[in-house]
């Protein structure tokens, strides 16, 4: 079971500031279409991994927050705070779809991608969601989609 709450104004502002840093890292602006921003995040992440470069935590946070904002702007998702199974240690801030059935923690996802050996599926995931090709879960379940 998932407990879903709105994020505070303070956290919202922090996420906005992180996203602004992400845009600066990519030399993009707020007017850049979401799909282009996701593509740029994907490309930069692939470049880091191909060259075996470590991504600083501040870069991970900035790009992760920026990725989350693209779900908000381009896919009509929203930020939320989720706790699963009434366990505060089992909670995260991330983006959710319209009925809160799907959840993504973009900062955590960015971090996981940087330490994994798999692909960099940011663009694929974004396009699949945009095309309506996602699994169906119960409303308010905040089921992870990465």
PDB file of C-alpha atoms in Angstrom:
ATOM      1  CA  UNK A   1       0.000   0.000   0.000  1.00  0.00           C
ATOM      2  CA  UNK A   2       1.242   3.487  -0.831  1.00  0.00           C
ATOM      3  CA  UNK A   3       0.696   6.710   1.067  1.00  0.00           C
ATOM      4  CA  UNK A   4       1.004   9.566  -1.440  1.00  0.00           C
ATOM      5  CA  UNK A   5       1.349  13.199  -0.412  1.00  0.00           C
ATOM      6  CA  UNK A   6       2.092  16.478  -2.125  1.00  0.00           C
ATOM      7  CA  UNK A   7       5.614  17.804  -1.724  1.00  0.00           C
ATOM      8  CA  UNK A   8       6.222  20.963   0.275  1.00  0.00           C
ATOM      9  CA  UNK A   9       6.859  24.321  -1.390  1.00  0.00           C
ATOM     10  CA  UNK A  10      10.412  24.159  -0.060  1.00  0.00           C
ATOM     11  CA  UNK A  11      11.099  20.831  -1.768  1.00  0.00           C
ATOM     12  CA  UNK A  12       9.385  22.054  -4.944  1.00  0.00           C
ATOM     13  CA  UNK A  13      11.709  25.084  -5.031  1.00  0.00           C
ATOM     14  CA  UNK A  14      14.727  22.889  -4.394  1.00  0.00           C
ATOM     15  CA  UNK A  15      13.742  20.625  -7.297  1.00  0.00           C
ATOM     16  CA  UNK A  16      13.268  23.676  -9.525  1.00  0.00           C
ATOM     17  CA  UNK A  17      16.719  24.993  -8.583  1.00  0.00           C
ATOM     18  CA  UNK A  18      18.294  21.606  -9.247  1.00  0.00           C
ATOM     19  CA  UNK A  19      16.577  21.454 -12.643  1.00  0.00           C
ATOM     20  CA  UNK A  20      17.929  24.914 -13.502  1.00  0.00           C
ATOM     21  CA  UNK A  21      21.430  23.604 -12.762  1.00  0.00           C
ATOM     22  CA  UNK A  22      20.706  20.623 -15.007  1.00  0.00           C
ATOM     23  CA  UNK A  23      19.643  22.897 -17.849  1.00  0.00           C
ATOM     24  CA  UNK A  24      22.860  24.899 -17.428  1.00  0.00           C
ATOM     25  CA  UNK A  25      24.952  21.699 -17.502  1.00  0.00           C
ATOM     26  CA  UNK A  26      23.298  20.777 -20.808  1.00  0.00           C
ATOM     27  CA  UNK A  27      23.401  24.347 -22.175  1.00  0.00           C
ATOM     28  CA  UNK A  28      19.628  24.217 -22.672  1.00  0.00           C
ATOM     29  CA  UNK A  29      16.808  26.555 -21.662  1.00  0.00           C
ATOM     30  CA  UNK A  30      13.378  26.165 -20.088  1.00  0.00           C
ATOM     31  CA  UNK A  31      11.865  26.594 -23.558  1.00  0.00           C
ATOM     32  CA  UNK A  32      13.606  23.467 -24.871  1.00  0.00           C
ATOM     33  CA  UNK A  33      10.934  20.787 -25.484  1.00  0.00           C
ATOM     34  CA  UNK A  34      10.848  18.021 -22.842  1.00  0.00           C
ATOM     35  CA  UNK A  35      11.677  15.268 -25.330  1.00  0.00           C
ATOM     36  CA  UNK A  36      14.847  17.119 -26.381  1.00  0.00           C
ATOM     37  CA  UNK A  37      15.875  17.566 -22.756  1.00  0.00           C
ATOM     38  CA  UNK A  38      15.386  13.852 -22.041  1.00  0.00           C
ATOM     39  CA  UNK A  39      17.440  13.051 -25.155  1.00  0.00           C
ATOM     40  CA  UNK A  40      20.227  15.368 -23.953  1.00  0.00           C
ATOM     41  CA  UNK A  41      20.226  13.771 -20.478  1.00  0.00           C
ATOM     42  CA  UNK A  42      20.391  10.337 -22.106  1.00  0.00           C
ATOM     43  CA  UNK A  43      23.259  11.373 -24.384  1.00  0.00           C
ATOM     44  CA  UNK A  44      25.301  12.963 -21.582  1.00  0.00           C
ATOM     45  CA  UNK A  45      24.790   9.938 -19.326  1.00  0.00           C
ATOM     46  CA  UNK A  46      25.887   7.584 -22.110  1.00  0.00           C
ATOM     47  CA  UNK A  47      28.960   9.770 -22.681  1.00  0.00           C
ATOM     48  CA  UNK A  48      29.911   9.639 -19.001  1.00  0.00           C
ATOM     49  CA  UNK A  49      29.573   5.872 -18.950  1.00  0.00           C
ATOM     50  CA  UNK A  50      31.335   5.293 -22.281  1.00  0.00           C
ATOM     51  CA  UNK A  51      34.303   7.298 -21.014  1.00  0.00           C
ATOM     52  CA  UNK A  52      34.141   5.683 -17.554  1.00  0.00           C
ATOM     53  CA  UNK A  53      33.731   9.081 -15.916  1.00  0.00           C
ATOM     54  CA  UNK A  54      32.221   9.346 -12.461  1.00  0.00           C
ATOM     55  CA  UNK A  55      29.268  11.694 -12.184  1.00  0.00           C
ATOM     56  CA  UNK A  56      29.381  13.921  -9.101  1.00  0.00           C
ATOM     57  CA  UNK A  57      26.381  13.756  -6.788  1.00  0.00           C
ATOM     58  CA  UNK A  58      25.466  17.364  -7.555  1.00  0.00           C
ATOM     59  CA  UNK A  59      25.292  16.500 -11.270  1.00  0.00           C
ATOM     60  CA  UNK A  60      23.217  13.380 -10.547  1.00  0.00           C
ATOM     61  CA  UNK A  61      20.780  15.436  -8.472  1.00  0.00           C
ATOM     62  CA  UNK A  62      20.569  18.210 -11.076  1.00  0.00           C
ATOM     63  CA  UNK A  63      19.999  15.870 -14.021  1.00  0.00           C
ATOM     64  CA  UNK A  64      17.629  13.644 -12.039  1.00  0.00           C
ATOM     65  CA  UNK A  65      15.481  16.597 -10.997  1.00  0.00           C
ATOM     66  CA  UNK A  66      15.542  17.905 -14.559  1.00  0.00           C
ATOM     67  CA  UNK A  67      14.447  14.480 -15.824  1.00  0.00           C
ATOM     68  CA  UNK A  68      11.555  14.472 -13.355  1.00  0.00           C
ATOM     69  CA  UNK A  69      10.423  17.908 -14.500  1.00  0.00           C
ATOM     70  CA  UNK A  70      10.236  16.616 -18.071  1.00  0.00           C
ATOM     71  CA  UNK A  71       7.734  13.996 -16.929  1.00  0.00           C
ATOM     72  CA  UNK A  72       5.757  16.808 -15.301  1.00  0.00           C
ATOM     73  CA  UNK A  73       5.906  19.170 -18.285  1.00  0.00           C
ATOM     74  CA  UNK A  74       5.745  16.698 -21.146  1.00  0.00           C
ATOM     75  CA  UNK A  75       3.663  13.839 -19.757  1.00  0.00           C
ATOM     76  CA  UNK A  76       1.443  15.701 -17.261  1.00  0.00           C
ATOM     77  CA  UNK A  77       2.838  13.842 -14.273  1.00  0.00           C
ATOM     78  CA  UNK A  78       3.253  15.511 -10.871  1.00  0.00           C
ATOM     79  CA  UNK A  79       5.751  15.461  -8.018  1.00  0.00           C
ATOM     80  CA  UNK A  80       4.816  13.612  -4.854  1.00  0.00           C
ATOM     81  CA  UNK A  81       6.158  12.017  -1.715  1.00  0.00           C
ATOM     82  CA  UNK A  82       5.423   8.314  -1.402  1.00  0.00           C
ATOM     83  CA  UNK A  83       5.755   5.945   1.551  1.00  0.00           C
ATOM     84  CA  UNK A  84       5.121   2.268   0.939  1.00  0.00           C
ATOM     85  CA  UNK A  85       3.830  -0.216   3.527  1.00  0.00           C
ATOM     86  CA  UNK A  86       3.628   2.452   6.270  1.00  0.00           C
ATOM     87  CA  UNK A  87       7.430   2.367   6.560  1.00  0.00           C
ATOM     88  CA  UNK A  88       8.987   5.860   6.509  1.00  0.00           C
ATOM     89  CA  UNK A  89      12.344   4.285   5.619  1.00  0.00           C
ATOM     90  CA  UNK A  90      10.632   2.900   2.522  1.00  0.00           C
ATOM     91  CA  UNK A  91       9.743   6.238   0.959  1.00  0.00           C
ATOM     92  CA  UNK A  92      10.859   8.524  -1.833  1.00  0.00           C
ATOM     93  CA  UNK A  93      10.117  11.741  -3.649  1.00  0.00           C
ATOM     94  CA  UNK A  94       9.392  11.345  -7.313  1.00  0.00           C
ATOM     95  CA  UNK A  95       6.923  11.844 -10.121  1.00  0.00           C
ATOM     96  CA  UNK A  96       3.551  10.143 -10.492  1.00  0.00           C
ATOM     97  CA  UNK A  97       1.073   9.844 -13.331  1.00  0.00           C
ATOM     98  CA  UNK A  98      -2.510  11.172 -13.274  1.00  0.00           C
ATOM     99  CA  UNK A  99      -4.001   8.394 -11.139  1.00  0.00           C
ATOM    100  CA  UNK A 100      -0.883   7.784  -9.018  1.00  0.00           C
ATOM    101  CA  UNK A 101      -0.589   4.236 -10.330  1.00  0.00           C
ATOM    102  CA  UNK A 102       2.916   4.815 -11.730  1.00  0.00           C
ATOM    103  CA  UNK A 103       5.893   6.269  -9.877  1.00  0.00           C
ATOM    104  CA  UNK A 104       9.429   7.193 -10.851  1.00  0.00           C
ATOM    105  CA  UNK A 105      12.193   8.474  -8.566  1.00  0.00           C
ATOM    106  CA  UNK A 106      14.268  10.222 -11.249  1.00  0.00           C
ATOM    107  CA  UNK A 107      17.171  11.205  -8.980  1.00  0.00           C
ATOM    108  CA  UNK A 108      17.504   7.665  -7.655  1.00  0.00           C
ATOM    109  CA  UNK A 109      17.120   6.320 -11.192  1.00  0.00           C
ATOM    110  CA  UNK A 110      19.926   8.569 -12.443  1.00  0.00           C
ATOM    111  CA  UNK A 111      22.153   7.338  -9.613  1.00  0.00           C
ATOM    112  CA  UNK A 112      21.312   3.681 -10.323  1.00  0.00           C
ATOM    113  CA  UNK A 113      22.016   4.072 -14.039  1.00  0.00           C
ATOM    114  CA  UNK A 114      25.437   5.554 -13.317  1.00  0.00           C
ATOM    115  CA  UNK A 115      26.501   2.505 -11.274  1.00  0.00           C
ATOM    116  CA  UNK A 116      24.826  -0.194 -13.370  1.00  0.00           C
ATOM    117  CA  UNK A 117      26.188  -1.983 -16.402  1.00  0.00           C
ATOM    118  CA  UNK A 118      22.882  -1.948 -18.283  1.00  0.00           C
ATOM    119  CA  UNK A 119      21.627   0.545 -20.821  1.00  0.00           C
ATOM    120  CA  UNK A 120      20.522   4.142 -20.380  1.00  0.00           C
ATOM    121  CA  UNK A 121      16.741   3.897 -20.942  1.00  0.00           C
ATOM    122  CA  UNK A 122      15.622   7.449 -20.113  1.00  0.00           C
ATOM    123  CA  UNK A 123      14.514   8.247 -23.667  1.00  0.00           C
ATOM    124  CA  UNK A 124      12.958   4.816 -24.194  1.00  0.00           C
ATOM    125  CA  UNK A 125      10.940   5.081 -20.988  1.00  0.00           C
ATOM    126  CA  UNK A 126       9.779   8.611 -21.796  1.00  0.00           C
ATOM    127  CA  UNK A 127       8.695   7.603 -25.308  1.00  0.00           C
ATOM    128  CA  UNK A 128       6.895   4.478 -24.072  1.00  0.00           C
ATOM    129  CA  UNK A 129       4.922   6.536 -21.545  1.00  0.00           C
ATOM    130  CA  UNK A 130       4.142   9.191 -24.171  1.00  0.00           C
ATOM    131  CA  UNK A 131       2.845   6.431 -26.458  1.00  0.00           C
ATOM    132  CA  UNK A 132       0.664   4.949 -23.696  1.00  0.00           C
ATOM    133  CA  UNK A 133       2.710   1.753 -23.620  1.00  0.00           C
ATOM    134  CA  UNK A 134       2.923   1.225 -19.876  1.00  0.00           C
ATOM    135  CA  UNK A 135       1.773  -1.559 -17.584  1.00  0.00           C
ATOM    136  CA  UNK A 136      -1.558  -1.029 -15.879  1.00  0.00           C
ATOM    137  CA  UNK A 137      -1.527  -0.874 -12.096  1.00  0.00           C
ATOM    138  CA  UNK A 138      -4.142   0.006  -9.499  1.00  0.00           C
ATOM    139  CA  UNK A 139      -4.747   3.728  -8.937  1.00  0.00           C
ATOM    140  CA  UNK A 140      -2.806   5.110  -5.956  1.00  0.00           C
ATOM    141  CA  UNK A 141      -0.419   2.131  -5.909  1.00  0.00           C
ATOM    142  CA  UNK A 142       2.616   4.222  -6.960  1.00  0.00           C
ATOM    143  CA  UNK A 143       4.132   1.222  -8.721  1.00  0.00           C
ATOM    144  CA  UNK A 144       7.702   1.797  -9.868  1.00  0.00           C
ATOM    145  CA  UNK A 145       8.210   2.417 -13.571  1.00  0.00           C
ATOM    146  CA  UNK A 146      11.773   2.835 -14.783  1.00  0.00           C
TER     147      UNK A 146
END
